[in-house]
Short mmCIF file of C-alpha atoms and ligand atoms in Angstrom, two decimals:
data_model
loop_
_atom_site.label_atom_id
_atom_site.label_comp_id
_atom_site.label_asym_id
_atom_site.label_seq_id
_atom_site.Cartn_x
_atom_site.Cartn_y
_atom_site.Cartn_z
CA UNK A 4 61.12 -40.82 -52.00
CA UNK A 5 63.30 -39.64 -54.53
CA UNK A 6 62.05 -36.11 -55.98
CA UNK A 7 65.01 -35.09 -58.60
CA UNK A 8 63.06 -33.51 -61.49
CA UNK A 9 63.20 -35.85 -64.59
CA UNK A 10 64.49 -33.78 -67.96
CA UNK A 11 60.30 -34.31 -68.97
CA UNK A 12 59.45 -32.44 -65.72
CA UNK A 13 61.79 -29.45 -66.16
CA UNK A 14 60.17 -28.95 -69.67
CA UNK A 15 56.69 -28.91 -68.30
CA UNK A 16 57.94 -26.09 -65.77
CA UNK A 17 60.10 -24.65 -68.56
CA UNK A 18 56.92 -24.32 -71.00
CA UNK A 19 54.77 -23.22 -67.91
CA UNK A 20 57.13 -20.12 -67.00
CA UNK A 21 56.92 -19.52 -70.56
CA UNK A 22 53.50 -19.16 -70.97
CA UNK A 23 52.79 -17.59 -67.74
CA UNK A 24 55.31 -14.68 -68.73
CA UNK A 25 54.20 -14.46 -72.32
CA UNK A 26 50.59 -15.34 -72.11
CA UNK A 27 48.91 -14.81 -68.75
CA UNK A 28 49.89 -10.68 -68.82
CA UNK A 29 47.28 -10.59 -71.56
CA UNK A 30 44.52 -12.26 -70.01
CA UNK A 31 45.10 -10.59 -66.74
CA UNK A 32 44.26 -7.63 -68.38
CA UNK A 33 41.53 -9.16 -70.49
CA UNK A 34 40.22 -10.03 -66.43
CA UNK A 35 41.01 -6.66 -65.20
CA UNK A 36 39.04 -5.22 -67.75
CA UNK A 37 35.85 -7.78 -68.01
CA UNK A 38 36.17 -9.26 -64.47
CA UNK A 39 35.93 -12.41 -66.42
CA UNK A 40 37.90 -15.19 -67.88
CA UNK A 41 38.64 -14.15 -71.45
CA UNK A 42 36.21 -16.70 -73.51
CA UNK A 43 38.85 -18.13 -75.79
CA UNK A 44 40.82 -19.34 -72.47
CA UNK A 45 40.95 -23.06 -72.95
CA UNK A 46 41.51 -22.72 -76.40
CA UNK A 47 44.50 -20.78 -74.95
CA UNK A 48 45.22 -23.82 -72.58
CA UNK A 49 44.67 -26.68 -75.17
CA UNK A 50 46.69 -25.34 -77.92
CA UNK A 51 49.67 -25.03 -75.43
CA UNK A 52 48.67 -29.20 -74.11
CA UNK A 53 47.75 -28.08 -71.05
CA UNK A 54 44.69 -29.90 -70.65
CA UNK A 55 43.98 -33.69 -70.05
CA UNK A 56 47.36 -34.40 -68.33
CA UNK A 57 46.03 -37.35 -66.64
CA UNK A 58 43.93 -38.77 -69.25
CA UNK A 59 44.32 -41.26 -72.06
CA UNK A 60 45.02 -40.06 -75.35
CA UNK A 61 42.33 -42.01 -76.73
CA UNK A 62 39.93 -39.49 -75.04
CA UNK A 63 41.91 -36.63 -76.35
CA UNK A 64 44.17 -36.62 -73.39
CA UNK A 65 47.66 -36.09 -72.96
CA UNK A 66 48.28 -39.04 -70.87
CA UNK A 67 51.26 -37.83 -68.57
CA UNK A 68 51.03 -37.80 -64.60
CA UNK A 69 49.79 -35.90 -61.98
CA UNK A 70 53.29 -34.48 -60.90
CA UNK A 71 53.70 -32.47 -64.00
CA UNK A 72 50.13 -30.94 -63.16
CA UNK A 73 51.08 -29.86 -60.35
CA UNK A 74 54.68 -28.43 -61.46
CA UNK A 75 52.55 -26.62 -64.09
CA UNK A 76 50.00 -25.32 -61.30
CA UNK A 77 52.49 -23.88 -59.07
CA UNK A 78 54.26 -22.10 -62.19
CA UNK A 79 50.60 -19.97 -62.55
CA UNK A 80 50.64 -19.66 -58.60
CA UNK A 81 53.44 -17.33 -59.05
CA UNK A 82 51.77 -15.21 -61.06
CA UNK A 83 49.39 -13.71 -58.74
CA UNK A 84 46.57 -14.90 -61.43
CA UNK A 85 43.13 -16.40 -60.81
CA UNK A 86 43.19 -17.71 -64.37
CA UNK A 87 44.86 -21.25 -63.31
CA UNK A 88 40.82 -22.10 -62.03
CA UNK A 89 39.86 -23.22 -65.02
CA UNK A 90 42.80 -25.05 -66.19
CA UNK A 91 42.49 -26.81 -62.97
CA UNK A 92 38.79 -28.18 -62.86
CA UNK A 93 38.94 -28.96 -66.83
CA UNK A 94 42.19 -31.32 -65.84
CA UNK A 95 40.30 -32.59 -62.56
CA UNK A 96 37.04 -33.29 -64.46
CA UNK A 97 38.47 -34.90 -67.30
CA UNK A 98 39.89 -37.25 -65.03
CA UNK A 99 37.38 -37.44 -62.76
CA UNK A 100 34.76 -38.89 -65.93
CA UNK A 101 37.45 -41.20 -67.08
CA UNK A 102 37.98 -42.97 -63.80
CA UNK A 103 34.22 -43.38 -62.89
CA UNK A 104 32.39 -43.11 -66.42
CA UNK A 105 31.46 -46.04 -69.07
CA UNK A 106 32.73 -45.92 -72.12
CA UNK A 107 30.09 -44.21 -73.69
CA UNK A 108 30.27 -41.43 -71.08
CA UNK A 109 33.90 -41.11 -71.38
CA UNK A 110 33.62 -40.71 -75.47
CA UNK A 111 31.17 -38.64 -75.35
CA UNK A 112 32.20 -35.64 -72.71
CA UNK A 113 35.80 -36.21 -71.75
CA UNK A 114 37.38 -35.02 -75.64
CA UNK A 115 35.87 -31.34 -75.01
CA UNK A 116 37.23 -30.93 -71.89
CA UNK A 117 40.74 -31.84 -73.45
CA UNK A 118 40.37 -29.81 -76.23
CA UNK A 119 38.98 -26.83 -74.74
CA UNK A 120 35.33 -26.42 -76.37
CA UNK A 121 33.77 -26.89 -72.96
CA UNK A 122 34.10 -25.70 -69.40
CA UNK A 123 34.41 -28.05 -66.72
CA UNK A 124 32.39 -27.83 -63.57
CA UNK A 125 32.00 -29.72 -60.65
CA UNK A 126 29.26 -28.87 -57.95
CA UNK A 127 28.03 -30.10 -54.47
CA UNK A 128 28.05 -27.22 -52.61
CA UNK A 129 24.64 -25.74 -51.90
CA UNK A 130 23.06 -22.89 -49.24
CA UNK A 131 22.75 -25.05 -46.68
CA UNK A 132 26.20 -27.17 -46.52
CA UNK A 133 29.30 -27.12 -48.50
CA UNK A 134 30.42 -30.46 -46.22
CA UNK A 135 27.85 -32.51 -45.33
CA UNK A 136 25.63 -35.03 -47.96
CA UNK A 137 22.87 -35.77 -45.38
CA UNK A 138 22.20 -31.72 -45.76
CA UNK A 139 21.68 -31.96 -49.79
CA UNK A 140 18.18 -30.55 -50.73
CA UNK A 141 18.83 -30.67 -54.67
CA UNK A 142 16.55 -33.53 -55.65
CA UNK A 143 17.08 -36.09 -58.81
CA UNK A 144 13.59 -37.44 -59.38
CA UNK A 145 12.87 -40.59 -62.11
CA UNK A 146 11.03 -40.18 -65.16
CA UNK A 147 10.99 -42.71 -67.29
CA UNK A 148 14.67 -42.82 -68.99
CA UNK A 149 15.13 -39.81 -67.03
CA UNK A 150 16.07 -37.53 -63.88
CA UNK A 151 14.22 -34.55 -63.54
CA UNK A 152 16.96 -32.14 -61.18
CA UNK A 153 15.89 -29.20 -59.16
CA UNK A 154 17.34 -27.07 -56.68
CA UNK A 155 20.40 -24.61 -56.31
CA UNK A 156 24.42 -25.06 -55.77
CA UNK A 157 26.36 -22.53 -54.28
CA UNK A 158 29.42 -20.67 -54.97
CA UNK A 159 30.12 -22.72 -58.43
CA UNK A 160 32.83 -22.24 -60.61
CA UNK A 161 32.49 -21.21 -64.12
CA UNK A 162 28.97 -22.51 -63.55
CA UNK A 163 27.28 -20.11 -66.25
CA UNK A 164 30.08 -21.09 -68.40
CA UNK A 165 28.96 -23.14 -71.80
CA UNK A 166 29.67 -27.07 -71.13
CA UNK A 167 29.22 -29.72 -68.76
CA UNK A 168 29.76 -30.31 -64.87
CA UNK A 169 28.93 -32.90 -62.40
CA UNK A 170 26.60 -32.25 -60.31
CA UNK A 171 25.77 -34.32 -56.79
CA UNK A 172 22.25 -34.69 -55.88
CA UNK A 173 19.99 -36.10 -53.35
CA UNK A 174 18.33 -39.10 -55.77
CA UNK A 175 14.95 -39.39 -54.72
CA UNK A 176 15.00 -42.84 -56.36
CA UNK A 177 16.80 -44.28 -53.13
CA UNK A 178 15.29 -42.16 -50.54
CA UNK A 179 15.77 -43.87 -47.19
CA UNK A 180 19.05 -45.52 -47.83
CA UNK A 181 22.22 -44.35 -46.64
CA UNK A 182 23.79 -43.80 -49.61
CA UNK A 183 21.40 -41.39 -51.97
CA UNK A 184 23.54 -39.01 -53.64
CA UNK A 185 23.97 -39.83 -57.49
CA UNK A 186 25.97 -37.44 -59.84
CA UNK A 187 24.94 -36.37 -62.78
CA UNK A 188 27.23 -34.84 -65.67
CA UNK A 189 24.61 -31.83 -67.07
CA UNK A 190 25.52 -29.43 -69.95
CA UNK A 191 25.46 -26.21 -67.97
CA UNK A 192 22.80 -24.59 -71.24
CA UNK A 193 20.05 -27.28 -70.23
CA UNK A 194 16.78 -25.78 -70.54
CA UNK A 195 15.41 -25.23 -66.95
CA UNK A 196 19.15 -23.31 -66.21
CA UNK A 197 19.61 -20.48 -64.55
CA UNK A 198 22.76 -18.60 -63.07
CA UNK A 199 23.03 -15.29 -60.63
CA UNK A 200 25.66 -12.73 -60.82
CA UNK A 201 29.55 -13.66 -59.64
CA UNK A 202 30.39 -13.41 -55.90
CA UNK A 203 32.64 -10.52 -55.40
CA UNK A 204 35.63 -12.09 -53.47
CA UNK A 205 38.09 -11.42 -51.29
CA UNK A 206 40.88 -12.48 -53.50
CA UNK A 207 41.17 -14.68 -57.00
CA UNK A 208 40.16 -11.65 -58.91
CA UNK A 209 38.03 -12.30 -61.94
CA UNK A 210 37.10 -15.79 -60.79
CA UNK A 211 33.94 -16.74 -62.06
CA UNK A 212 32.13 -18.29 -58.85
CA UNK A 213 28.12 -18.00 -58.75
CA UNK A 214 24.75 -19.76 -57.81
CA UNK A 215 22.91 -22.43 -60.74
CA UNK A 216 19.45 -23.19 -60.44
CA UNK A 217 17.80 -25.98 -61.51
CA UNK A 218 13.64 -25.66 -62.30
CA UNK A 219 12.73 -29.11 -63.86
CA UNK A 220 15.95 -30.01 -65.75
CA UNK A 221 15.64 -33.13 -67.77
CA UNK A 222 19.15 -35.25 -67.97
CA UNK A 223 19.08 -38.73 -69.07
CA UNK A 224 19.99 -41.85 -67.09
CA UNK A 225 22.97 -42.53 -69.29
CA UNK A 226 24.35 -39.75 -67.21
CA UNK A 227 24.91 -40.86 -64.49
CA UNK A 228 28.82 -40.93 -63.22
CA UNK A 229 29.54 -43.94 -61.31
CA UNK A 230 26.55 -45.59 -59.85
CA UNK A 231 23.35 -44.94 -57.99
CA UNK A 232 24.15 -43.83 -54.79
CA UNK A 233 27.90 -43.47 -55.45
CA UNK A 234 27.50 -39.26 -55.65
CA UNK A 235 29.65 -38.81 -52.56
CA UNK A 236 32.47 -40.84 -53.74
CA UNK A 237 32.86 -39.00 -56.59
CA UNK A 238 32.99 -36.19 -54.93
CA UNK A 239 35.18 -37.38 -52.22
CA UNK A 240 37.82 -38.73 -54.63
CA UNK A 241 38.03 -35.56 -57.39
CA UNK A 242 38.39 -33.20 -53.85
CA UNK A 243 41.18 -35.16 -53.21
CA UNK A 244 43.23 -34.75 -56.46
CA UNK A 245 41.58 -31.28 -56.67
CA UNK A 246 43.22 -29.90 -52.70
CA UNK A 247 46.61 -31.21 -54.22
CA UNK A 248 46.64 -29.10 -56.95
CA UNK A 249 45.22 -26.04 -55.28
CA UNK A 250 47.73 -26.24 -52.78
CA UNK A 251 50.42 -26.41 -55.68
CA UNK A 252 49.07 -23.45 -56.68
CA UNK A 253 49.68 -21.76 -53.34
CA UNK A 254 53.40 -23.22 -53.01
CA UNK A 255 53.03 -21.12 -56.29
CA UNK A 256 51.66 -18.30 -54.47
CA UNK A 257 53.87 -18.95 -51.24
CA UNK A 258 56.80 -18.91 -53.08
CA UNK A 259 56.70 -15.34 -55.00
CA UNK A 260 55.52 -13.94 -51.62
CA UNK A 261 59.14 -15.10 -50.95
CA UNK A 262 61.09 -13.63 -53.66
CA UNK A 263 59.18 -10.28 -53.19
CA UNK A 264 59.64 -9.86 -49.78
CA UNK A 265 63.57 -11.03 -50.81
CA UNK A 266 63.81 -8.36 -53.20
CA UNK A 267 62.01 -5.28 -51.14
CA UNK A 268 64.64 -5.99 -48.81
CA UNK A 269 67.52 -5.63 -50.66
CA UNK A 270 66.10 -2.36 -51.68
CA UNK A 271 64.60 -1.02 -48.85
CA UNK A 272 66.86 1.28 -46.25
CA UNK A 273 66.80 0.77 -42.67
CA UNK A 274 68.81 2.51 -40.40
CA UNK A 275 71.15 3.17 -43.42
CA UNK A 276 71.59 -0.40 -44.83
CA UNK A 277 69.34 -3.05 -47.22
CA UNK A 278 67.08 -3.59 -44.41
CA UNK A 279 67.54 -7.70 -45.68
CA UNK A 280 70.63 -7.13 -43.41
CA UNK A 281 68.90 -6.41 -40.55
CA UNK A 282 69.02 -10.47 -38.39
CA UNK A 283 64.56 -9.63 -37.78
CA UNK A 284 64.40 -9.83 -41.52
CA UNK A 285 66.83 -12.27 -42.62
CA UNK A 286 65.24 -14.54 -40.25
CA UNK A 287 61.77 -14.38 -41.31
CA UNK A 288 63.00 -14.93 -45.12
CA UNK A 289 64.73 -18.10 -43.86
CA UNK A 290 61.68 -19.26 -42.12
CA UNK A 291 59.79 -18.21 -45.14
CA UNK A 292 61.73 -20.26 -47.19
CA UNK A 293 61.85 -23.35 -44.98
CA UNK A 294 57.80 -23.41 -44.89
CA UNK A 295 57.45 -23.00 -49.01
CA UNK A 296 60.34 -25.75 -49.12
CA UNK A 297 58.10 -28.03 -46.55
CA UNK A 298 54.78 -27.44 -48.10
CA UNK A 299 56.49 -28.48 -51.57
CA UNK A 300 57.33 -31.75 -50.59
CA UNK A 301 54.20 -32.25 -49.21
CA UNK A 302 52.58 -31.87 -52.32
CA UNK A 303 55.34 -33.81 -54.10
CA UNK A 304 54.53 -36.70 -51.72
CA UNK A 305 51.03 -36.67 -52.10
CA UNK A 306 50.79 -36.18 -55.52
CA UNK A 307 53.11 -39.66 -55.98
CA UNK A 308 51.14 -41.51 -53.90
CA UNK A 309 48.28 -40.75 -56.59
CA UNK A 310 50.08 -41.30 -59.43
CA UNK A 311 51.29 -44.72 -58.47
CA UNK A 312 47.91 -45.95 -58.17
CA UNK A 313 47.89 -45.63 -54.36
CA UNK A 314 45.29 -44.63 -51.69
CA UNK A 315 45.74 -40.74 -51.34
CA UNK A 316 42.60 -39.30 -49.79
CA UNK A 317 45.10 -39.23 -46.00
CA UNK A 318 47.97 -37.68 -47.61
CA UNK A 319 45.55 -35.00 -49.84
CA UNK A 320 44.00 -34.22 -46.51
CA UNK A 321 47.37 -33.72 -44.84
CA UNK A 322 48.39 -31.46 -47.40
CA UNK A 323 45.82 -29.23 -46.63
CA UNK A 324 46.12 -29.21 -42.73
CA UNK A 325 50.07 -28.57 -43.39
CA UNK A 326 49.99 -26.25 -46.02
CA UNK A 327 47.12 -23.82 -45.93
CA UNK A 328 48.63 -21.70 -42.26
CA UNK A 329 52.03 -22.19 -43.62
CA UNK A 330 50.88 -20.51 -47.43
CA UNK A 331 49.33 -18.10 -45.42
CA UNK A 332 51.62 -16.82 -42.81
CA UNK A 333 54.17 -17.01 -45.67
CA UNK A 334 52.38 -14.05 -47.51
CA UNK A 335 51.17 -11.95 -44.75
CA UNK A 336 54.86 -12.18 -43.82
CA UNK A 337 55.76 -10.51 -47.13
CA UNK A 338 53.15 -7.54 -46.82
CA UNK A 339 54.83 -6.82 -43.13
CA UNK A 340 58.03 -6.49 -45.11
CA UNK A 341 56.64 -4.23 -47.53
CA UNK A 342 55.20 -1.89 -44.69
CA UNK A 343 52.57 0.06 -45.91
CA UNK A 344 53.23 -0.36 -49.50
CA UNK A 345 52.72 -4.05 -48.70
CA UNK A 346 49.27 -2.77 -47.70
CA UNK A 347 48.62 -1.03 -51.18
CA UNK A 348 47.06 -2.68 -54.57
CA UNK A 349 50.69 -0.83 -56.19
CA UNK A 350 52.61 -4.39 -54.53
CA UNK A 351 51.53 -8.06 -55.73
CA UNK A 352 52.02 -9.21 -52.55
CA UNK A 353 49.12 -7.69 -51.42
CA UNK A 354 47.14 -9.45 -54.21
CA UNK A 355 49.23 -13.09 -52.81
CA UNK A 356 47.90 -12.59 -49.39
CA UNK A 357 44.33 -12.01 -50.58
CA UNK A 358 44.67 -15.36 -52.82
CA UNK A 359 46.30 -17.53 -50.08
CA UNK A 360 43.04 -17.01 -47.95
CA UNK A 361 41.05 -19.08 -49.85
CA UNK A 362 42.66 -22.26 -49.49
CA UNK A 363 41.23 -22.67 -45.96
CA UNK A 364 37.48 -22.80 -47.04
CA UNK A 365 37.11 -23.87 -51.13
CA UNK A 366 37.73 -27.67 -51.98
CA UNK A 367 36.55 -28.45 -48.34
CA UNK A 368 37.70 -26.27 -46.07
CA UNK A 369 40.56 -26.77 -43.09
CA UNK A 370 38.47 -28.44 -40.47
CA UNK A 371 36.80 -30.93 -42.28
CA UNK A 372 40.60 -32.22 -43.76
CA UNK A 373 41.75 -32.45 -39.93
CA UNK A 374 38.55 -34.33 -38.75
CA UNK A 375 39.85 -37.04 -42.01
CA UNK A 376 43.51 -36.84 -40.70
CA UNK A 377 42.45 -36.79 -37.10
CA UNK A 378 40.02 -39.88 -37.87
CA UNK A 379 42.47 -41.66 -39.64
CA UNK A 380 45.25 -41.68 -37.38
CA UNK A 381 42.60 -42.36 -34.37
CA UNK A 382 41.53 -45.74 -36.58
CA UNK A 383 45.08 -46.73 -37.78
CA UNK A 384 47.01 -49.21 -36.08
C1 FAD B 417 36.02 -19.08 -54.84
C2 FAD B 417 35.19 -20.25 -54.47
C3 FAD B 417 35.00 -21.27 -55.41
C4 FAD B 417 34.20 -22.38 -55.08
N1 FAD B 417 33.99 -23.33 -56.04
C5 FAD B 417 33.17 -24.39 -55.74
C6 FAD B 417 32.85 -25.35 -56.76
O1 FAD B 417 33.29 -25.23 -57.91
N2 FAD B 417 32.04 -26.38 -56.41
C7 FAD B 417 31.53 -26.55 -55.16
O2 FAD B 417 30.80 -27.50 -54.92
N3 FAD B 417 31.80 -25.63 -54.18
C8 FAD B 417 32.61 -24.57 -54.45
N4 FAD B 417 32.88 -23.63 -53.47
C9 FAD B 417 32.29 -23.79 -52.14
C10 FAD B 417 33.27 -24.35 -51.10
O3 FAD B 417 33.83 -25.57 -51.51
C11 FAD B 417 32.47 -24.53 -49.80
O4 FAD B 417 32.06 -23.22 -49.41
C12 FAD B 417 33.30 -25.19 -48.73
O5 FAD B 417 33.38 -26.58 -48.97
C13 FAD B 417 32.75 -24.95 -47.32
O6 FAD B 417 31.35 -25.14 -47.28
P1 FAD B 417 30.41 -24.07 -46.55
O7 FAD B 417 30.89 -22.72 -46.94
O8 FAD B 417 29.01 -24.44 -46.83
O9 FAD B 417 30.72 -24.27 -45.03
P2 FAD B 417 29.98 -25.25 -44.02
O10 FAD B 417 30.03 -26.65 -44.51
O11 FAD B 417 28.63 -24.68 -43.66
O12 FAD B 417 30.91 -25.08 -42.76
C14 FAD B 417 30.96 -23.87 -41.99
C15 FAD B 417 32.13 -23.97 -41.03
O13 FAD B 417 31.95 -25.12 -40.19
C16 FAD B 417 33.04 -26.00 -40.32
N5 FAD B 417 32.53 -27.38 -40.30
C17 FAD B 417 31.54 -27.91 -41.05
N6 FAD B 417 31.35 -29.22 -40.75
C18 FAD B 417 32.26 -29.52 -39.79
C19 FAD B 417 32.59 -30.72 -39.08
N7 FAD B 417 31.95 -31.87 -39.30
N8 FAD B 417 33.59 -30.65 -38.16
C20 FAD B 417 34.25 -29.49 -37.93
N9 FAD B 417 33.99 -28.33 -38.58
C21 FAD B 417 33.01 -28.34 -39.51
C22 FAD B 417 33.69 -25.67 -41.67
O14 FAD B 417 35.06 -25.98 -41.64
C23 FAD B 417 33.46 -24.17 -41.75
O15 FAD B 417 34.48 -23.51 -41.03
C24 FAD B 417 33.65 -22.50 -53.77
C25 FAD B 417 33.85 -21.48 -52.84
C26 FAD B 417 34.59 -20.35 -53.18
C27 FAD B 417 34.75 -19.28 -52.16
#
């Protein structure tokens, strides 16, 4: 596969650097400050086009690929900022609703996810499973021309955030089949709504990530995304374009862990010289390098394959299994270079590390991806 960046590409990663040097300085501190996403953020993001890459323009999209998502995602990896989140699940939602949702659907909530009045969400996770369907307890029960949803989902992004998500539930209307998850697309302000406080986490400072309860919240039938019964799918197939990005974003991450450790060591004196001199040091950089380089054109690959129309749940799932030990050896390789300043909130490395430990567990974590690599290959011919 041919990856030389086309002159369009280089201007997406040209406007990205831009932004993220200009732009993104300000809302960290706005996040410092709040430990919240500044509330004009996607205005922010849509006034810049940076939302609805892969979506028509007929739906307020900007109707460019997947690839330039990505190059855009790994520009805000660099940054050490949590604020890419949100950029990320209003792209992956958008698209999500225009490949599964009528026409109606699509008109209706796909244009304010483009243009930044609403926040995206997208929720299965609940107390007792983040991986398995059978283990769903939220329930979607008829009435009339509508569901009634109750029940809780866990660790949700921008969850108490004004505008819609998708949210997979156990619909009671097929109990006893196989299949009987439905999602739902739900404006987060419903009345029946409630949110707790944000998870304080290890890393992704700021990030908005809490609990939504549902007491007899009434959504129509008309949304419903996909079909009856089709819940997991959904699911399945936005976690898929959603672990390619996130793992753009840690190439992102990966790779300033790389130039920082680079830099420290052309500053740094050991036994009277840069210690970057010293063959220990120079080695690791080179294998640090070589793993960022890898991991790259792993998401490169993947991210083609869904582009051109292809299957790309295997190669999403790969991604994951390659890159997530890789990211994260990369960047607790640059705090051991920083010694114990490395260990201090004074060096963004430190802030890298923290960040690079959450690809294992959020968007499905590690295991599940090797049990769909492992499966696959065991079922291939
Ligand atoms: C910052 C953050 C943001 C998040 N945002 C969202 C969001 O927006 N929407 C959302 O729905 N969720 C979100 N999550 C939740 C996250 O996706 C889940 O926590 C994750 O999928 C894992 O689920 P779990 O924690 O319930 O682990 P479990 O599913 O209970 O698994 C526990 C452990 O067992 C392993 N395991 C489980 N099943 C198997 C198996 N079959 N074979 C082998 N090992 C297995 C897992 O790998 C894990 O190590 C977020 C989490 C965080 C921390």
């Amino acid at each position: 596969m041919d990856f030389t960046l086309s002159p369009i590409n280089k201007m997406v990663i040209k406007a990205g650097k831009d932004f993220c040097e200009r732009i993104v300085p300000e809302i960290d501190a706005y996040m410092a400050e709040h430990g919240d996403y500044p509330p004009d953020l996607l205005e922010k993001y849509a006034k810049a086009r940076m939302l609805g890459f892969d979506v028509p323009k007929e739906y307020g999209g900007l109707a460019t690929t997947n690839f330039n998502l990505i190059l855009l995602i790994e520009e805000f990896g660099k940054t050490g900022s949590t604020c890419f989140l949100p950029l990320l699940m209003n792209n992956s939602v958008a698209e999500t609703i225009c490949h599964w949702g009528s026409e109606e659907v699509k008109k209706k909530f796909v244009p304010p996810l483009c243009d930044g009045s609403a926040w995206a969400t997208m929720a299965f996770t609940e107390p007792d499973t983040g991986s398995d369907p059978k283990m769903l307890t939220t329930t979607a029960t008829p009435d009339g021309d509508d569901f009634i949803i109750n029940g809780c989902k866990r660790f949700i992004s921008m969850a108490n955030k004004p505008g819609y998500g998708v949210f997979i539930c156990k619909d009671l209307s097929l109990a006893g089949q196989p299949h009987d998850s439905t999602a739902f697309i739900i404006d987060k302000k419903s009345p029946g709504i409630s949110c707790s406080g944000h998870y304080e986490l290890t890393g992704l400072d700021g990030a908005d990530t809490c609990d939504i309860y549902f007491n007899n919240v009434r959504v129509p039938k008309e949304n419903i995304l996909g079909k009856q019964g089709q819940g997991f799918n959904v699911l399945l197939r936005w976690i898929s374009g959603e672990r390619i990005q996130q793992a753009a974003g840690m190439v992102g991450v990966g790779h300033q862990a790389y130039l920082e450790a680079k830099k420290y060591s052309m500053q740094r004196i050991v036994n009277g010289m840069p210690m970057g001199y010293m063959q220990g040091f120079y080695w690791m950089l080179g294998e640090m390098k070589v793993k960022i380089d890898a991991c790259r054109l792993m998401v490169y690959n993947a991210v083609c394959k869904q582009d051109a129309g292809k299957n790309f749940d295997t190669a999403s799932a790969e991604v994951k299994v390659f890159t997530t030990p890789l990211i994260q050896e990369v960047t607790r390789m640059a705090v051991q270079f920083h010694g114990s300043y490395g260990y201090s909130k004074e060096y963004l490395v430190e802030k890298l590390f923290r960040i690079a430990m959450h690809q294992g567990v959020v968007a499905s974590s590690l295991e599940i991806n090797k049990t769909i690599v492992g499966m696959t290959a065991l079922m291939s011919k």
